[in-house]
């Protein structure tokens, strides 16, 4: 009996400016699509893990929305952008232990409203609290993640000399990948000059440093290698995983902005997989901002600490580069589904189904999830090959 | 941009009593004496939850900053300030042109008192 965990199904709903549907509706559709993708009946799902986005309304009720009975695992998971990776980890352990056989992990969100004033409206408003410490932060003018990540990025720039132009190379490379991805929301090629001339959001971030906002849902099915045999899709083996929650101190000696959770969760996952970072063929990195991708590259060890700027500006990224990073365009250019953005593209790449954007080698695929203000991190190592 | 309105809750009552007096209160560990940020619930050095309030000198250095651009208003500067006692506070940086803010800049606390809300700390160049 081989209970080694695999991903056997992937469901991606219509994505982006899709109005008139709620997050629970997207979530239910994503799970149905994942079951159909795997070639199983929905009622064969016996475990369900949900992660809700900014609209906050995907939860335990999804069981009834799907008509699932006699589940052996059901829970909401919340570690923000690291949740997708975390759900897969908990699902893998449930499958390995025999607690459940087929666990659906789903994220959905619908922050965009038709004719809204701006794409980020729900995100900005959700951060506002008129009372207490959070209220003080907002009253001081820090009322969106943009500003806190900008403070992190500026600290990196101050310490290591990273430049806005270097960050621009990440945006440009990912757009070049997105141009080859029919699922991507933004597919028009851009240049570093376009990045530099895009409007300021929160300096040092231009508009083109910042992720999209998307309505939609994504689900994956985690099961055992045995159960996946003979299903509709090639199994994607979950070879290693890890998490990290740095717990930054708010004071002198804090690593905030300088070191992310990838520095801890990466080695945990690589060790479990029995490989090193040099073995990674494809890296799908959480990129709520260009900077997040940059610091992840450093902390995983794709380049030395502090050398992420020259590294990304040196032409290694993009379809013509030597390192396949964010091959679908990432959150900057494809779609923003929290950790499901890198995870969904990783599954596609590990299956070899990337079409025009398929990476030349896919033996080991790294998936990075990042949540909060660099507070939470998850890593997965996926492979088309069993251990 | 003027600071926004914030109301106190149980966790922030003493802090806002301090800002009303013109004091920036931070936490001090009863066990080891280390200072921590106002919102800390445990000492960052020894993890003790036994924290008292103490008034910071109100001077520090800009660790990081961002110029925030919003629709319908001029850009404004927010930053992380490292107080001389070591804790960080996030606040607006005022009375300086955005392009003149730099890392390591010496700053001093002041308080803005919006109508209908608590007094909010801001920082300006210490010069
Ligand atoms: Zn202490």
Coordinates of C-alpha atoms and ligand atoms in Angstrom, one line a residue:
Chain A
X1 CA 0.0 0.0 0.0
X2 CA 1.6 3.2 -1.2
X3 CA 0.1 6.1 0.8
X4 CA 2.7 8.6 -0.4
X5 CA 0.9 11.8 -1.1
X6 CA 0.2 13.2 -4.6
X7 CA -1.9 15.9 -6.2
X8 CA -4.4 14.2 -8.5
X9 CA -6.8 17.0 -9.5
X10 CA -6.7 20.7 -10.2
X11 CA -9.7 22.9 -10.7
X12 CA -9.5 26.6 -11.8
X13 CA -12.6 28.6 -12.3
X14 CA -13.1 31.5 -14.6
X15 CA -10.8 34.2 -13.2
X16 CA -10.4 37.9 -12.8
X17 CA -13.1 40.5 -13.4
X18 CA -15.9 37.9 -13.1
X19 CA -18.9 39.6 -11.4
X20 CA -22.1 38.4 -9.8
X21 CA -20.8 35.3 -8.2
X22 CA -19.8 34.8 -4.5
X23 CA -16.7 33.3 -3.2
X24 CA -18.5 30.2 -1.9
X25 CA -19.8 29.7 -5.4
X26 CA -16.3 30.0 -6.9
X27 CA -15.1 27.5 -4.2
X28 CA -17.7 24.9 -4.9
X29 CA -17.1 25.2 -8.6
X30 CA -13.3 24.8 -8.2
X31 CA -13.8 21.6 -6.2
X32 CA -16.2 20.2 -8.8
X33 CA -13.7 21.1 -11.5
X34 CA -10.9 19.4 -9.6
X35 CA -12.9 16.2 -9.2
X36 CA -13.8 16.2 -12.9
X37 CA -10.1 16.9 -13.7
X38 CA -9.0 13.9 -11.6
X39 CA -11.8 11.7 -13.0
X40 CA -13.4 10.9 -9.7
X41 CA -17.0 11.4 -8.5
X42 CA -17.4 14.3 -6.2
X43 CA -18.8 12.1 -3.4
X44 CA -15.5 10.2 -3.3
X45 CA -13.9 13.3 -1.7
X46 CA -13.7 12.5 2.1
X47 CA -11.7 15.4 3.3
X48 CA -12.2 19.2 2.7
X49 CA -9.9 22.0 3.7
X50 CA -10.9 25.6 3.0
X51 CA -9.1 28.9 2.9
X52 CA -11.0 32.1 2.7
X53 CA -9.7 35.3 1.2
X54 CA -10.5 38.9 1.9
X55 CA -14.3 38.4 1.6
X56 CA -14.0 35.9 4.4
X57 CA -17.0 33.8 3.6
X58 CA -15.7 30.4 2.4
X59 CA -15.8 28.0 5.3
X60 CA -17.3 24.9 6.8
X61 CA -20.6 25.5 5.0
X62 CA -18.8 24.5 1.7
X63 CA -19.5 20.9 2.7
X64 CA -23.2 21.4 2.3
X65 CA -22.8 23.6 -0.8
X66 CA -21.1 20.5 -2.3
X67 CA -23.5 18.0 -0.9
X68 CA -20.6 16.1 0.7
X69 CA -21.6 13.6 3.4
X70 CA -19.6 11.6 6.0
X71 CA -16.4 13.6 5.6
X72 CA -13.5 12.3 7.6
X73 CA -11.7 15.6 7.6
X74 CA -13.1 19.2 7.5
X75 CA -11.5 22.4 8.6
X76 CA -10.8 26.0 7.7
X77 CA -7.1 26.9 7.4
X78 CA -5.8 30.4 7.8
X79 CA -2.2 31.4 7.3
X80 CA -3.0 34.0 4.7
X81 CA -0.9 33.6 1.5
X82 CA 0.9 30.5 2.9
X83 CA -2.4 28.7 3.3
X84 CA -2.5 26.9 0.0
X85 CA 0.8 25.2 0.7
X86 CA -0.3 24.6 4.3
X87 CA -3.5 22.9 3.2
X88 CA -1.7 20.6 0.9
X89 CA 0.7 19.7 3.8
X90 CA -2.1 18.9 6.2
X91 CA -3.9 17.0 3.5
X92 CA -0.8 15.0 2.7
X93 CA -0.4 14.0 6.3
X94 CA -4.0 13.0 6.5
X95 CA -3.6 10.8 3.5
X96 CA -0.4 9.3 4.7
X97 CA -1.9 8.4 8.1
X98 CA -5.0 6.9 6.5
X99 CA -7.3 9.5 8.1
X100 CA -8.7 10.4 4.7
X101 CA -8.3 9.2 1.1
X102 CA -9.1 12.2 -1.1
X103 CA -8.8 15.7 0.4
X104 CA -9.9 18.7 -1.5
X105 CA -8.0 21.9 -0.7
X106 CA -9.7 25.1 -1.9
X107 CA -9.3 28.8 -2.0
X108 CA -11.7 31.3 -3.4
X109 CA -12.3 35.0 -3.2
X110 CA -14.5 37.7 -4.8
X111 CA -13.2 41.1 -3.7
X112 CA -13.9 42.8 -7.0
X113 CA -17.3 44.4 -7.4
X114 CA -18.7 45.6 -10.7
X115 CA -18.2 49.3 -11.2
X116 CA -16.2 49.5 -8.1
X117 CA -14.0 52.6 -7.5
X118 CA -10.9 50.6 -7.7
X119 CA -9.7 47.1 -7.9
X120 CA -8.2 47.1 -4.5
X121 CA -11.2 48.6 -2.8
X122 CA -12.1 45.6 -0.7
X123 CA -8.5 45.0 0.2
X124 CA -7.9 48.5 1.4
X125 CA -11.2 48.8 3.3
X126 CA -10.7 45.5 5.0
X127 CA -7.6 46.8 6.7
X128 CA -9.3 49.7 8.3
X129 CA -10.0 49.5 12.0
X130 CA -11.0 52.6 13.9
X131 CA -9.8 51.3 17.3
X132 CA -6.8 50.0 19.1
X133 CA -3.4 49.2 17.7
X134 CA -4.7 48.4 14.2
X135 CA -6.6 51.7 14.3
X136 CA -3.5 53.6 15.2
X137 CA -1.6 52.0 12.3
X138 CA -4.4 53.0 9.9
X139 CA -4.7 56.5 11.5
X140 CA -1.0 56.9 10.8
X141 CA -1.5 56.3 7.1
X142 CA -0.6 52.7 6.9
X143 CA -3.9 51.1 5.8
X144 CA -2.9 48.6 3.2
X145 CA -0.5 45.8 2.7
X146 CA 1.1 47.9 -0.1
X147 CA 2.6 50.3 2.5
X148 CA 4.0 47.6 4.8
X149 CA 5.6 45.7 1.9
X150 CA 6.9 49.0 0.6
X151 CA 8.6 49.5 4.0
X152 CA 10.0 46.0 3.8
X153 CA 11.3 46.6 0.3
X154 CA 12.8 49.9 1.2
X155 CA 14.7 48.3 4.0
X156 CA 16.1 45.7 1.6
X157 CA 17.2 48.5 -0.8
X158 CA 18.8 50.5 2.1
X159 CA 20.7 47.5 3.3
X160 CA 21.7 45.8 0.1
X161 CA 21.5 48.5 -2.6
X162 CA 18.6 46.8 -4.4
X163 CA 17.0 49.2 -6.9
X164 CA 13.6 49.8 -8.4
X165 CA 14.9 49.0 -11.9
X166 CA 16.1 45.6 -10.6
X167 CA 12.6 44.9 -9.3
X168 CA 11.3 46.0 -12.7
X169 CA 13.1 43.1 -14.3
X170 CA 11.0 40.7 -12.3
X171 CA 7.8 42.3 -13.5
X172 CA 9.0 42.3 -17.1
X173 CA 10.1 38.6 -17.0
X174 CA 6.8 37.5 -15.5
X175 CA 4.8 39.4 -18.1
X176 CA 6.8 37.6 -20.8
X177 CA 5.7 34.3 -19.3
X178 CA 2.1 35.5 -19.0
X179 CA 2.0 36.3 -22.7
X180 CA 2.3 32.5 -23.2
X181 CA -0.4 31.7 -20.6
X182 CA -4.0 31.7 -21.9
X183 CA -5.2 31.9 -18.2
X184 CA -3.4 35.1 -17.5
X185 CA -5.2 38.4 -17.0
X186 CA -2.4 40.6 -18.3
X187 CA -0.6 39.4 -21.4
X188 CA 0.7 42.6 -23.1
X189 CA 4.5 42.6 -22.9
X190 CA 6.1 45.4 -20.8
X191 CA 9.6 46.9 -20.5
X192 CA 11.6 48.1 -17.6
X193 CA 10.8 51.6 -18.8
X194 CA 7.1 50.8 -18.6
X195 CA 7.7 49.7 -15.0
X196 CA 9.6 52.8 -14.2
X197 CA 6.9 55.1 -15.6
X198 CA 4.0 53.3 -14.1
X199 CA 2.4 55.4 -11.4
X200 CA 3.6 55.3 -7.8
X201 CA 1.5 53.3 -5.3
X202 CA 3.6 53.4 -2.2
X203 CA 7.2 54.3 -3.0
X204 CA 9.4 52.3 -3.7
X205 CA 6.6 50.4 -5.4
X206 CA 5.2 51.4 -8.8
X207 CA 1.9 50.0 -10.0
X208 CA 3.8 47.3 -11.9
X209 CA 5.4 46.1 -8.7
X210 CA 2.0 45.1 -7.3
X211 CA -0.1 42.0 -7.8
X212 CA -3.5 41.9 -9.5
X213 CA -6.8 41.5 -7.6
X214 CA -8.9 38.7 -8.9
X215 CA -12.3 37.0 -8.4
X216 CA -12.2 33.2 -8.7
X217 CA -11.4 29.9 -7.1
X218 CA -8.8 27.2 -7.3
X219 CA -8.9 23.7 -5.8
X220 CA -6.5 20.8 -5.7
X221 CA -7.2 17.2 -4.7
X222 CA -4.6 15.4 -2.6
X223 CA -4.7 11.6 -2.4
X224 CA -2.3 8.7 -2.2
X225 CA -0.1 7.4 -5.0
X226 CA -2.1 4.1 -5.0
X227 CA -5.4 5.9 -5.2
X228 CA -4.2 8.1 -8.0
X229 CA -3.1 5.2 -10.1
X230 CA -5.4 5.0 -13.1
X231 CA -7.0 8.4 -12.6
X232 CA -7.4 10.8 -15.4
X233 CA -4.3 13.0 -14.8
X234 CA -0.6 12.2 -14.2
X235 CA 0.1 12.2 -10.4
X236 CA 2.1 15.1 -9.1
X237 CA 4.1 13.7 -6.2
X238 CA 4.4 15.8 -3.0
X239 CA 8.0 15.1 -2.2
X240 CA 8.7 17.6 0.6
X241 CA 7.2 20.4 2.6
X242 CA 7.9 23.0 5.2
X243 CA 6.6 26.1 7.0
X244 CA 8.1 29.1 8.7
X245 CA 6.6 31.8 10.8
X246 CA 9.4 34.2 11.7
X247 CA 7.7 36.2 14.5
X248 CA 9.6 39.3 13.7
X249 CA 10.5 41.5 16.7
X250 CA 9.5 45.1 16.2
X251 CA 12.8 46.6 17.2
X252 CA 16.5 46.8 16.7
X253 CA 18.0 43.6 15.1
X254 CA 14.7 42.7 13.5
X255 CA 15.1 40.9 10.2
X256 CA 11.9 42.4 8.8
X257 CA 12.4 43.2 5.2
X258 CA 15.7 41.5 5.1
X259 CA 15.0 37.7 5.6
X260 CA 11.7 36.0 4.8
X261 CA 10.3 32.7 6.0
X262 CA 11.7 31.0 2.9
X263 CA 15.0 30.8 4.7
X264 CA 13.6 28.3 7.2
X265 CA 10.8 26.6 5.3
X266 CA 12.9 26.0 2.2
X267 CA 15.6 23.9 3.9
X268 CA 12.9 21.9 5.8
X269 CA 11.2 21.0 2.5
X270 CA 14.4 20.3 0.5
X271 CA 15.7 18.0 3.3
X272 CA 12.4 16.1 3.3
X273 CA 12.6 15.7 -0.5
X274 CA 16.3 14.7 -0.2
X275 CA 17.5 17.3 -2.7
X276 CA 19.2 20.7 -2.7
X277 CA 18.2 24.0 -4.2
X278 CA 20.4 23.2 -7.2
X279 CA 18.0 20.4 -8.1
X280 CA 15.0 22.7 -8.6
X281 CA 14.0 23.1 -12.2
X282 CA 11.0 25.3 -11.8
X283 CA 10.2 27.8 -9.0
X284 CA 6.7 29.1 -8.5
X285 CA 7.2 31.9 -6.0
X286 CA 4.6 34.0 -4.1
X287 CA 4.8 37.4 -5.7
X288 CA 2.3 39.8 -4.1
X289 CA 5.0 42.3 -5.0
X290 CA 8.1 42.0 -7.2
X291 CA 10.1 42.4 -4.0
X292 CA 8.5 39.3 -2.5
X293 CA 9.7 37.2 -5.4
X294 CA 13.2 38.7 -5.0
X295 CA 13.6 38.1 -1.3
X296 CA 12.3 34.5 -1.8
X297 CA 14.9 33.9 -4.5
X298 CA 17.6 35.0 -2.0
X299 CA 16.3 33.1 1.0
X300 CA 15.8 29.8 -0.9
X301 CA 19.5 30.2 -2.0
X302 CA 19.0 30.7 -5.7
X303 CA 21.5 33.5 -5.2
X304 CA 23.4 34.9 -2.2
X305 CA 21.6 37.1 0.4
X306 CA 21.5 40.7 -0.7
X307 CA 22.4 39.8 -4.4
X308 CA 18.8 39.3 -5.5
X309 CA 18.8 42.6 -7.4
X310 CA 21.8 42.0 -9.6
X311 CA 20.6 38.4 -10.0
X312 CA 17.2 39.2 -11.4
X313 CA 18.6 42.0 -13.5
X314 CA 21.1 39.6 -15.1
X315 CA 18.7 37.9 -17.5
X316 CA 18.2 34.6 -15.6
X317 CA 14.4 35.1 -15.4
X318 CA 11.8 35.0 -18.2
X319 CA 11.2 32.4 -20.9
X320 CA 14.7 32.9 -22.4
X321 CA 16.4 32.8 -19.0
X322 CA 18.2 30.0 -17.2
X323 CA 15.9 29.7 -14.3
X324 CA 12.2 29.0 -14.8
X325 CA 10.4 31.3 -12.2
X326 CA 6.7 32.1 -12.1
X327 CA 6.1 30.5 -15.5
X328 CA 2.4 31.5 -15.6
X329 CA 3.1 35.1 -15.0
X330 CA 2.5 34.9 -11.2
X331 CA 0.3 37.1 -9.2
X332 CA 1.7 40.2 -11.0
X333 CA 0.4 39.2 -14.4
X334 CA -1.8 36.0 -14.3
X335 CA -4.2 35.9 -11.4
X336 CA -4.2 36.6 -7.7
X337 CA -5.5 33.6 -5.8
X338 CA -3.1 33.9 -2.8
X339 CA -1.0 30.7 -2.6
X340 CA -3.1 28.9 -5.2
X341 CA -1.5 31.1 -7.9
X342 CA 2.0 29.5 -7.5
X343 CA 0.5 26.1 -6.6
X344 CA -1.8 25.8 -9.6
X345 CA 1.0 26.7 -12.0
X346 CA 3.4 24.3 -10.3
X347 CA 0.9 21.4 -10.8
X348 CA 0.5 22.4 -14.5
X349 CA 4.3 22.5 -14.9
X350 CA 4.9 19.2 -13.0
X351 CA 2.3 17.5 -15.3
X352 CA 4.1 18.9 -18.3
X353 CA 0.9 20.7 -19.4
X354 CA 2.3 24.2 -19.7
X355 CA 2.0 24.3 -23.5
X356 CA 3.8 27.3 -24.9
X357 CA 5.1 28.1 -21.4
X358 CA 6.2 24.6 -20.4
X359 CA 9.6 24.7 -18.7
X360 CA 12.3 22.6 -20.4
X361 CA 12.8 20.5 -17.3
X362 CA 10.3 19.8 -14.5
X363 CA 11.8 17.1 -12.4
X364 CA 11.6 19.2 -9.3
X365 CA 9.2 22.1 -8.8
X366 CA 9.3 24.4 -5.8
X367 CA 6.2 26.2 -4.6
X368 CA 6.5 29.2 -2.3
X369 CA 3.6 30.6 -0.2
X370 CA 3.9 33.9 1.7
X371 CA 1.3 35.4 4.1
X372 CA 0.7 38.4 6.3
X373 CA 3.5 40.9 6.3
X374 CA 6.1 38.3 5.5
X375 CA 4.8 36.6 8.7
X376 CA 3.9 33.2 7.3
X377 CA 5.6 31.0 4.8
X378 CA 5.1 27.6 3.2
X379 CA 7.2 25.5 0.8
X380 CA 6.2 22.5 -1.3
X381 CA 8.5 20.4 -3.5
X382 CA 6.5 18.7 -6.3
X383 CA 7.6 16.2 -8.9
X384 CA 6.2 14.1 -11.7
X385 CA 8.3 11.3 -10.2
X386 CA 7.7 9.1 -7.2
X387 CA 10.4 9.0 -4.6
Chain B
X1 CA -2.0 64.1 5.1
X2 CA -3.5 64.7 8.5
X3 CA -3.6 61.6 10.7
X4 CA -6.9 59.7 10.9
X5 CA -9.3 59.1 13.8
X6 CA -8.5 56.3 16.2
X7 CA -10.4 55.3 19.3
X8 CA -9.0 53.5 22.3
X9 CA -9.8 50.0 23.4
X10 CA -8.7 48.2 26.6
X11 CA -5.3 47.3 25.2
X12 CA -4.5 50.9 24.1
X13 CA -6.1 52.9 26.9
X14 CA -2.8 53.6 28.8
X15 CA -0.9 54.3 25.6
X16 CA -3.5 57.0 24.6
X17 CA -3.5 58.4 28.1
X18 CA 0.2 58.9 27.4
X19 CA -0.2 60.5 24.0
X20 CA -2.8 62.9 25.5
X21 CA -0.1 64.0 27.9
X22 CA 2.4 64.3 25.1
X23 CA 4.3 61.2 26.1
X24 CA 5.2 58.2 23.8
X25 CA 4.8 55.2 26.0
X26 CA 6.7 51.9 25.3
X27 CA 6.9 48.7 27.3
X28 CA 9.7 47.8 29.7
X29 CA 10.3 44.2 30.9
X30 CA 10.0 43.9 34.7
X31 CA 12.2 40.8 34.5
X32 CA 15.2 41.9 32.3
X33 CA 14.6 45.6 31.7
X34 CA 14.5 45.3 27.9
X35 CA 12.3 47.8 26.1
X36 CA 9.7 46.7 23.5
X37 CA 7.2 48.3 21.2
X38 CA 4.0 49.7 22.7
X39 CA 1.8 46.8 21.4
X40 CA 4.2 44.0 22.6
X41 CA 2.6 41.4 24.9
X42 CA 5.8 39.7 25.8
X43 CA 9.4 40.8 26.1
X44 CA 11.3 40.2 22.9
X45 CA 14.5 39.3 24.9
X46 CA 13.2 37.0 27.6
X47 CA 9.6 36.3 26.6
X48 CA 8.3 37.5 30.0
X49 CA 4.7 38.8 29.9
X50 CA 5.4 41.1 32.8
X51 CA 5.7 44.4 31.0
X52 CA 5.3 47.9 32.5
X53 CA 4.8 51.2 30.7
X54 CA 7.5 53.8 30.4
X55 CA 7.9 57.0 28.5
X56 CA 10.4 56.9 25.6
X57 CA 12.7 59.8 25.1
X58 CA 10.9 60.4 21.8
X59 CA 13.9 60.4 19.6
X60 CA 15.1 57.9 17.1
X61 CA 16.2 57.0 13.6
X62 CA 14.3 56.3 10.4
X63 CA 14.8 52.6 9.6
X64 CA 12.6 52.5 6.5
X65 CA 10.0 54.7 4.9
X66 CA 7.5 54.9 2.1
X67 CA 6.0 57.8 0.2
X68 CA 2.3 56.9 -0.1
X69 CA 0.3 58.1 -3.1
X70 CA -3.4 58.4 -2.8
X71 CA -6.1 59.8 -5.1
X72 CA -7.2 63.3 -4.3
X73 CA -4.4 64.3 -2.0
X74 CA -0.7 65.0 -1.9
X75 CA 1.8 62.1 -1.2
X76 CA 2.7 61.6 2.4
X77 CA 5.5 59.8 4.2
X78 CA 5.1 56.9 6.7
X79 CA 8.0 55.2 8.3
X80 CA 9.4 52.7 10.7
X81 CA 11.3 54.7 13.4
X82 CA 13.8 52.9 15.7
X83 CA 13.5 54.7 19.0
X84 CA 16.8 55.2 21.0
X85 CA 15.5 52.6 23.5
X86 CA 15.5 50.1 20.6
X87 CA 11.7 49.4 19.8
X88 CA 10.3 50.3 16.5
X89 CA 7.1 52.4 15.9
X90 CA 5.3 53.0 12.7
X91 CA 4.2 56.5 12.2
X92 CA 3.9 59.4 9.8
X93 CA 6.9 61.4 9.1
X94 CA 6.0 65.1 8.8
X95 CA 7.5 68.5 8.2
X96 CA 10.0 67.1 5.6
X97 CA 9.7 66.9 1.8
X98 CA 9.3 63.2 0.8
X99 CA 12.5 63.4 -1.3
X100 CA 14.5 64.5 1.7
X101 CA 13.7 61.6 3.9
X102 CA 16.6 59.1 4.2
X103 CA 17.6 56.1 6.1
X104 CA 19.2 56.9 9.5
X105 CA 17.6 60.3 9.6
X106 CA 17.2 61.6 13.2
X107 CA 13.6 62.3 14.1
X108 CA 11.7 63.4 17.2
X109 CA 8.1 62.6 18.2
X110 CA 5.2 65.1 18.2
X111 CA 1.5 64.5 18.6
X112 CA -1.4 65.4 16.3
X113 CA -4.8 65.8 18.0
X114 CA -7.6 65.3 15.5
X115 CA -11.0 66.3 16.6
X116 CA -13.0 63.3 17.8
X117 CA -10.1 60.9 18.2
X118 CA -7.0 60.1 20.3
X119 CA -3.7 62.0 20.0
X120 CA -1.5 60.2 17.4
X121 CA 2.3 60.2 17.4
X122 CA 4.1 61.5 14.4
X123 CA 7.8 62.2 13.8
X124 CA 9.6 65.2 12.3
X125 CA 13.3 65.9 11.7
X126 CA 15.1 66.3 15.0
X127 CA 17.6 68.8 13.6
Ligands
LIG1 ZN1 12.6 40.6 29.4

